[in-house]
CSV table of C-alpha atoms in Angstrom, one decimal:
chain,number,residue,atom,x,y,z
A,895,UNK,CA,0.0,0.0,0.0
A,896,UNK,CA,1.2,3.4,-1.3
A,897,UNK,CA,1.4,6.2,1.7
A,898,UNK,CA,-1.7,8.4,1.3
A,899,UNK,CA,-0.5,12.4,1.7
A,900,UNK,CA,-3.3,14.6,3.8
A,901,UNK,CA,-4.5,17.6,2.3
A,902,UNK,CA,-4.8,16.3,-0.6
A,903,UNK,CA,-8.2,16.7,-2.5
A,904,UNK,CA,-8.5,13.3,-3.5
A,905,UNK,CA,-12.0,13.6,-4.5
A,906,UNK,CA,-11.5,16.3,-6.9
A,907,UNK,CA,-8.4,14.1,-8.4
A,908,UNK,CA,-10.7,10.9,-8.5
A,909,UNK,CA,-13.7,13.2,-10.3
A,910,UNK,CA,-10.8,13.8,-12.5
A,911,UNK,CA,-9.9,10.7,-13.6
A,912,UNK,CA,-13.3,9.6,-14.2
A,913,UNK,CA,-14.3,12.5,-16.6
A,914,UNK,CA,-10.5,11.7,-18.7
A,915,UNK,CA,-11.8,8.3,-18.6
A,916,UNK,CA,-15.6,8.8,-20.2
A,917,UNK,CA,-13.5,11.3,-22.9
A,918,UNK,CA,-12.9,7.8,-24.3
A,919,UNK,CA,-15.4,5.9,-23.0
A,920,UNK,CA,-19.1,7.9,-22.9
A,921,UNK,CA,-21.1,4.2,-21.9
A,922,UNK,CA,-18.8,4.2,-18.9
A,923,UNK,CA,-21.2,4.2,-16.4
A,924,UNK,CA,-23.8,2.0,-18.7
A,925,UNK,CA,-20.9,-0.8,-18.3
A,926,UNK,CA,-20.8,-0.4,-14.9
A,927,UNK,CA,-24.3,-0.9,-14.4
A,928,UNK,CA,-24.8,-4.1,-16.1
A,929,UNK,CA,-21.1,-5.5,-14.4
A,930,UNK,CA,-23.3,-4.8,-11.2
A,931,UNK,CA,-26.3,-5.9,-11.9
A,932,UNK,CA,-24.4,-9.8,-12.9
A,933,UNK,CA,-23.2,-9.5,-9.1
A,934,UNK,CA,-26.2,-8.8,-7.6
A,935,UNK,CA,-27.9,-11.6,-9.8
A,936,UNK,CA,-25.6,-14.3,-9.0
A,937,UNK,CA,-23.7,-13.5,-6.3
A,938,UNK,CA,-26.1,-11.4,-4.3
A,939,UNK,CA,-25.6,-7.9,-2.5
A,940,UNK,CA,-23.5,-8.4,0.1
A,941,UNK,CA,-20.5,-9.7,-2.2
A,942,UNK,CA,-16.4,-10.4,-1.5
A,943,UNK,CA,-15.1,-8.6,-4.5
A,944,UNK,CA,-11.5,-8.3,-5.9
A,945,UNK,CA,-11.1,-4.8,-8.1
A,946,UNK,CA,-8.2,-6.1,-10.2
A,947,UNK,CA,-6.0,-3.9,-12.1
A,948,UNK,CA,-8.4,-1.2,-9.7
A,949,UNK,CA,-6.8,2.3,-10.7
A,950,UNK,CA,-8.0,4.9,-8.8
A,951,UNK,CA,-11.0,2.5,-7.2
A,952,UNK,CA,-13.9,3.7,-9.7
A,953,UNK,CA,-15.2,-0.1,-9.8
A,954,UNK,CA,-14.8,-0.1,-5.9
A,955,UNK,CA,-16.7,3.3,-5.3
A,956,UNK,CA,-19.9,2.1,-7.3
A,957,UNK,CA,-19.8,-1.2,-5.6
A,958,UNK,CA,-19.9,0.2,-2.3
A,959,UNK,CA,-22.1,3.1,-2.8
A,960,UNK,CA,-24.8,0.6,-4.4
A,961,UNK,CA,-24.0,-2.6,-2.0
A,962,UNK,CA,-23.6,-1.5,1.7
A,963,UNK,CA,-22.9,-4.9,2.4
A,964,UNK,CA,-20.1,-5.4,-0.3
A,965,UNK,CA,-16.3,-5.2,0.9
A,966,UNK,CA,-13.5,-4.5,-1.7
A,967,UNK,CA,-9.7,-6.0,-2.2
A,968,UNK,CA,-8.4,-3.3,-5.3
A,969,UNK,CA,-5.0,-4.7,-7.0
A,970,UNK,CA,-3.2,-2.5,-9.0
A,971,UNK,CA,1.1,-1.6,-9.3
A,972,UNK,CA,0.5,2.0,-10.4
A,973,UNK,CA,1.6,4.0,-7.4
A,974,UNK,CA,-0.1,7.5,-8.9
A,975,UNK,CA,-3.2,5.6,-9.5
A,976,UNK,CA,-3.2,3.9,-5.9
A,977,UNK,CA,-2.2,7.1,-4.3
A,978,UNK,CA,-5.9,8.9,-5.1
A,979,UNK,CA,-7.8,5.5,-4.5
A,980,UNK,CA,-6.1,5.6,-1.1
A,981,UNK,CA,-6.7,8.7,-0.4
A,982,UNK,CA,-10.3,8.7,-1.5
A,983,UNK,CA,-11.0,6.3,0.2
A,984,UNK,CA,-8.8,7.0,3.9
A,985,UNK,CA,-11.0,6.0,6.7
A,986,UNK,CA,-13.4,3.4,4.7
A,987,UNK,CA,-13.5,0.3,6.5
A,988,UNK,CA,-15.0,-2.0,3.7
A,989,UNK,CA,-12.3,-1.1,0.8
A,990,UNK,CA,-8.3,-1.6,1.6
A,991,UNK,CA,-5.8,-1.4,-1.8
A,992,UNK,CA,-2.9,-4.1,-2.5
A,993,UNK,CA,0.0,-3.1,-4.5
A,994,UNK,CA,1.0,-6.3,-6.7
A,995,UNK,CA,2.2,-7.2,-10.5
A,996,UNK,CA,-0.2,-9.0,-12.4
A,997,UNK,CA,2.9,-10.0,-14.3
A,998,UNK,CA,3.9,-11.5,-11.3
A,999,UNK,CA,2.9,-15.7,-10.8
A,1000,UNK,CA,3.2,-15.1,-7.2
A,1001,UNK,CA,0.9,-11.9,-7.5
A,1002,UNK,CA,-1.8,-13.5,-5.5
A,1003,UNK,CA,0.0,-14.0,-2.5
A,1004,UNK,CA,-0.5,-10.3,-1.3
A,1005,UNK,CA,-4.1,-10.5,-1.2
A,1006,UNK,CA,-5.7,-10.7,1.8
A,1007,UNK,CA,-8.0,-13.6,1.1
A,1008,UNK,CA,-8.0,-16.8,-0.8
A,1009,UNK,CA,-11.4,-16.4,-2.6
A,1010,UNK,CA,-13.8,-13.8,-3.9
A,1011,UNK,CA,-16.9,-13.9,-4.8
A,1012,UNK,CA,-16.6,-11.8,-7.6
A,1013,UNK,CA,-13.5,-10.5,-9.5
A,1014,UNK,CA,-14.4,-7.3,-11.3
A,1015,UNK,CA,-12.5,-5.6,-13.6
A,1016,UNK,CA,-12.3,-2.8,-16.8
A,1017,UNK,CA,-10.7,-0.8,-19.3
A,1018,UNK,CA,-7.5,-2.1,-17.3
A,1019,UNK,CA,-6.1,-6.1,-18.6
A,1020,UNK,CA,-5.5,-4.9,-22.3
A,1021,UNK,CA,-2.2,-3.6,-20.7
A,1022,UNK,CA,-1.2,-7.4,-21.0
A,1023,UNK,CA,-0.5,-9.9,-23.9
A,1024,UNK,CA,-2.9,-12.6,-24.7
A,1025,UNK,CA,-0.4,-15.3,-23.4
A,1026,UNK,CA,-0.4,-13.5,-19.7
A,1027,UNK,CA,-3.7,-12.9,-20.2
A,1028,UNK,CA,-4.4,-16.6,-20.5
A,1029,UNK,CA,-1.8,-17.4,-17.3
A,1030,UNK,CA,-4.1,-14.9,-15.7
A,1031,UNK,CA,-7.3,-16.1,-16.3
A,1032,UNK,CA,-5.8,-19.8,-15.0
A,1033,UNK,CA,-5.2,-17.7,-12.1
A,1034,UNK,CA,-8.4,-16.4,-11.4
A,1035,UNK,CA,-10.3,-19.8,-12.5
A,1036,UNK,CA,-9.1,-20.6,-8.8
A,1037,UNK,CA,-9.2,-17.8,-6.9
A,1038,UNK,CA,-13.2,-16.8,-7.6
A,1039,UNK,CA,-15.3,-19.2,-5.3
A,1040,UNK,CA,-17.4,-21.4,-6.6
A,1041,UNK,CA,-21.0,-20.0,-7.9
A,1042,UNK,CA,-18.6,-16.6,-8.2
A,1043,UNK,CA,-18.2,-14.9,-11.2
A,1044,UNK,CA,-15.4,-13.1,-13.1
A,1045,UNK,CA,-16.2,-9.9,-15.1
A,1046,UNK,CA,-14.3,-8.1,-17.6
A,1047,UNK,CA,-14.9,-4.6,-19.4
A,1048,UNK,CA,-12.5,-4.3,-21.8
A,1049,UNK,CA,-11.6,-3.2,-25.6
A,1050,UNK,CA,-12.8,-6.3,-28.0
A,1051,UNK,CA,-13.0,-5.7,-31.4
A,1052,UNK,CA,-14.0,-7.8,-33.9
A,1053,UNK,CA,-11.5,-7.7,-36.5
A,1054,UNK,CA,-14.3,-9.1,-39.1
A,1055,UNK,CA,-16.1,-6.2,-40.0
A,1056,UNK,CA,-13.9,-3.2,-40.6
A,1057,UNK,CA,-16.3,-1.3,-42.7
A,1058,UNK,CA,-18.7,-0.9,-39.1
A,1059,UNK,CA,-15.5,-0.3,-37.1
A,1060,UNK,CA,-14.2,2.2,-39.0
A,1061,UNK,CA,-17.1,4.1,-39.2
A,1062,UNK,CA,-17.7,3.5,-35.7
A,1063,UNK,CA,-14.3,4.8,-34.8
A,1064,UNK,CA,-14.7,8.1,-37.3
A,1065,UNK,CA,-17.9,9.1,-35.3
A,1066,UNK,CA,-15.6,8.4,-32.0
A,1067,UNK,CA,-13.1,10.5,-33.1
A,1068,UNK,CA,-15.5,13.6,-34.0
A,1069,UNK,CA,-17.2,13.8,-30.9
A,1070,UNK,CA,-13.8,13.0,-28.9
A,1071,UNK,CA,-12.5,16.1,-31.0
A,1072,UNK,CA,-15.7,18.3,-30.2
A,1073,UNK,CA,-15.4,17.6,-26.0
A,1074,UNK,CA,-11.4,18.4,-26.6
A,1075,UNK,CA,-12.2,21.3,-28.0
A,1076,UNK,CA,-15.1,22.4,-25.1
A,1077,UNK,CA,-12.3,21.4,-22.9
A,1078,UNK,CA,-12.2,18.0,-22.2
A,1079,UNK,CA,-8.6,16.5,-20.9
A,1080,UNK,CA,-7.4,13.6,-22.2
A,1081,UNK,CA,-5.2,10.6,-21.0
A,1082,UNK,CA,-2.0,12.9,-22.1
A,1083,UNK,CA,-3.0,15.9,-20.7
A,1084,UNK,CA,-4.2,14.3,-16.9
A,1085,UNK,CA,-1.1,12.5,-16.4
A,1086,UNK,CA,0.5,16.1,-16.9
A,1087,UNK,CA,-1.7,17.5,-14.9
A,1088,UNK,CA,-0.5,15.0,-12.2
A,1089,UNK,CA,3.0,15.3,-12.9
A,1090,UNK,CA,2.4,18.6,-11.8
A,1091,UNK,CA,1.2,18.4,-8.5
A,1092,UNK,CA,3.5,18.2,-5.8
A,1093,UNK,CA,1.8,15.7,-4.1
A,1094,UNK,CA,1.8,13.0,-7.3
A,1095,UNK,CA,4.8,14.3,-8.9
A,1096,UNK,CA,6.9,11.4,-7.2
A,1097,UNK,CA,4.5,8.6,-7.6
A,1098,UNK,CA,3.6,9.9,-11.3
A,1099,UNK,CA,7.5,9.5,-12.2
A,1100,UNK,CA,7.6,5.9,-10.8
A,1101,UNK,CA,4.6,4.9,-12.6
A,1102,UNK,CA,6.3,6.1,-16.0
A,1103,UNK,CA,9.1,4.5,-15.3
A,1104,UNK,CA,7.3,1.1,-14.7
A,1105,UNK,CA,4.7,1.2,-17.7
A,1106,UNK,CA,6.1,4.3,-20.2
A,1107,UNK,CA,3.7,5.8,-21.8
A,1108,UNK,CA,1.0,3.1,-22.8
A,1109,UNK,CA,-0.3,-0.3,-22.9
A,1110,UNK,CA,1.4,-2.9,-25.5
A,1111,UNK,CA,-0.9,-5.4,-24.9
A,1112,UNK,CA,-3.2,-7.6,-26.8
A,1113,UNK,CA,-7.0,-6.9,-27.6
A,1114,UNK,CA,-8.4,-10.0,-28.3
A,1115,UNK,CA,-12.0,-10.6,-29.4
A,1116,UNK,CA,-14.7,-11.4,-26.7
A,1117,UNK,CA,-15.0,-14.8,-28.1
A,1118,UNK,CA,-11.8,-15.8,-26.8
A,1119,UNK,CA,-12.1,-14.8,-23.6
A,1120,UNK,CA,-15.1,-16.2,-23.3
A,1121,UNK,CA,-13.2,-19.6,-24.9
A,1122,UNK,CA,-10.3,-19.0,-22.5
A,1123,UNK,CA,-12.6,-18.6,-19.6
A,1124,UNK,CA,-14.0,-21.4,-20.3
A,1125,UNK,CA,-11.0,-23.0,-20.5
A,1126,UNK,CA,-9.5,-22.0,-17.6
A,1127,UNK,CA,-12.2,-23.6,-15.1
A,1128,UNK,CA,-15.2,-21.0,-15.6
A,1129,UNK,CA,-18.5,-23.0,-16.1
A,1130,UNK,CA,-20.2,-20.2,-17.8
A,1131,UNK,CA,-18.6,-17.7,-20.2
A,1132,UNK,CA,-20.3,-14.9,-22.4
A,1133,UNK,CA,-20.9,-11.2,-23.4
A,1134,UNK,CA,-23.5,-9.5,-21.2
A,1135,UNK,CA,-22.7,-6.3,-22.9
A,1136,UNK,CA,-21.5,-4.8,-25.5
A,1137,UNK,CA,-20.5,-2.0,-28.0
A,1138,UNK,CA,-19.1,-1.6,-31.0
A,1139,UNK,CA,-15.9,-1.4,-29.9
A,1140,UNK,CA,-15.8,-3.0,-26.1
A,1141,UNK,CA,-17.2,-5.5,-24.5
A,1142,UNK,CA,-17.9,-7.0,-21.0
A,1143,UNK,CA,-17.2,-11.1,-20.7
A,1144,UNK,CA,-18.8,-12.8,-17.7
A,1145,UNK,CA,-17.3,-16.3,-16.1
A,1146,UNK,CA,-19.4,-18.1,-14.2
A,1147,UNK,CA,-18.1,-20.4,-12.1
């Protein structure tokens, strides 16, 4: 766990990153929802859940905020990222934050508990290659309890029909170009922003230094997931949401 800083306005830095986020992502929120309502549907409203690759704790905030019962483990290595979550979060008792490498086999190990109920996660594991991705899911296919479920919000595209996605992507780009221009920050501009501040200066560096700029991972289709899911001890595996560009894969197991 990173060491949270007082006086700090963590809220305003988490309202932050949220906003950069829904620049790229305006269904945000509509993802969310539907990752929340599989939880309540099969594992019911007072759920164990493990945030993976957590960020800031967005996942973690609408879980608790909508589930008073919930509790929430949030993994992540980026110290900037777990500095705000911290922060945000200081003095709630049904959220604490790990700092661990998914990369890492051992990775588990520095959780708190040995099952979850559900393992949530988005816009976060295309950071990783399709052949840690797969080690990962092997992971997780023993660490969610049984009757628990997996979920995963991520980019998906379906590499079959380029004539939807690219139009999909040229009305993306217009409207991402019309917030910019009403002011909207994007993913360069926020971690500026927070190289800035005195307060995530240090952490922002480190984080840099540990992932440079951006993700070289894979984005695989939702079909394999839900094949690898599958595969990797999940009874159940499907898309429970979708849009043309992302996806969100539930494993049941």
């Amino acid at each position: 766990m990173t060491e949270t800083v007082a006086g700090a306005d963590w809220q305003a830095w988490q309202h932050s990153w949220d906003r950069q986020q829904e620049w790229y992502l305006p269904d945000r929120e509509e993802r969310f929802r539907v990752m929340l309502d599989m939880v309540e549907a099969l594992v019911g409203p007072e759920p164990r859940v493990l945030d993976l690759a957590c960020g800031t704790g967005s996942i973690s905030d609408r879980l608790l905020k909508r589930f008073p019962g919930a509790e929430s483990v949030g993994v992540d290595l980026d110290p900037a990222l777990l500095a705000i979550a911290e922060g945000y979060f200081a003095g709630e008792r049904r959220v604490r934050f790990v700092r661990a490498d998914l990369k890492d086999p051992q990775w588990t190990a520095a959780l708190p508990h040995t099952s979850y109920d559900a393992v949530l996660t988005a816009t976060a594991l295309h950071w990783l290659h399709s052949g840690e991705l797969r080690g990962l899911y092997g992971q997780l296919g023993t660490l969610v309890s049984d009757g628990g479920v997996f979920l995963n919000a991520d980019r998906m595209p379906d590499e079959a029909t380029p004539r939807i996605n690219a139009a999909d992507r040229a009305l993306r780009h217009a409207r991402q170009d019309a917030a910019k221009a009403a002011g909207a920050v994007d993913w360069a501009e926020w971690w500026q922003l927070a190289a800035a501040d005195p307060l995530l200066a240090g952490p922002t560096a480190e984080r840099f230094e540990i992932f440079g700029e951006h993700a070289d991972g894979d984005t695989p289709s939702a079909a394999w997931h839900a094949q690898v899911l599958r595969e990797s001890g999940f009874e159940e595996a499907r898309t429970v949401w979708s849009s043309p560009t992302d996806a969100l894969v539930l494993g049941l197991k």
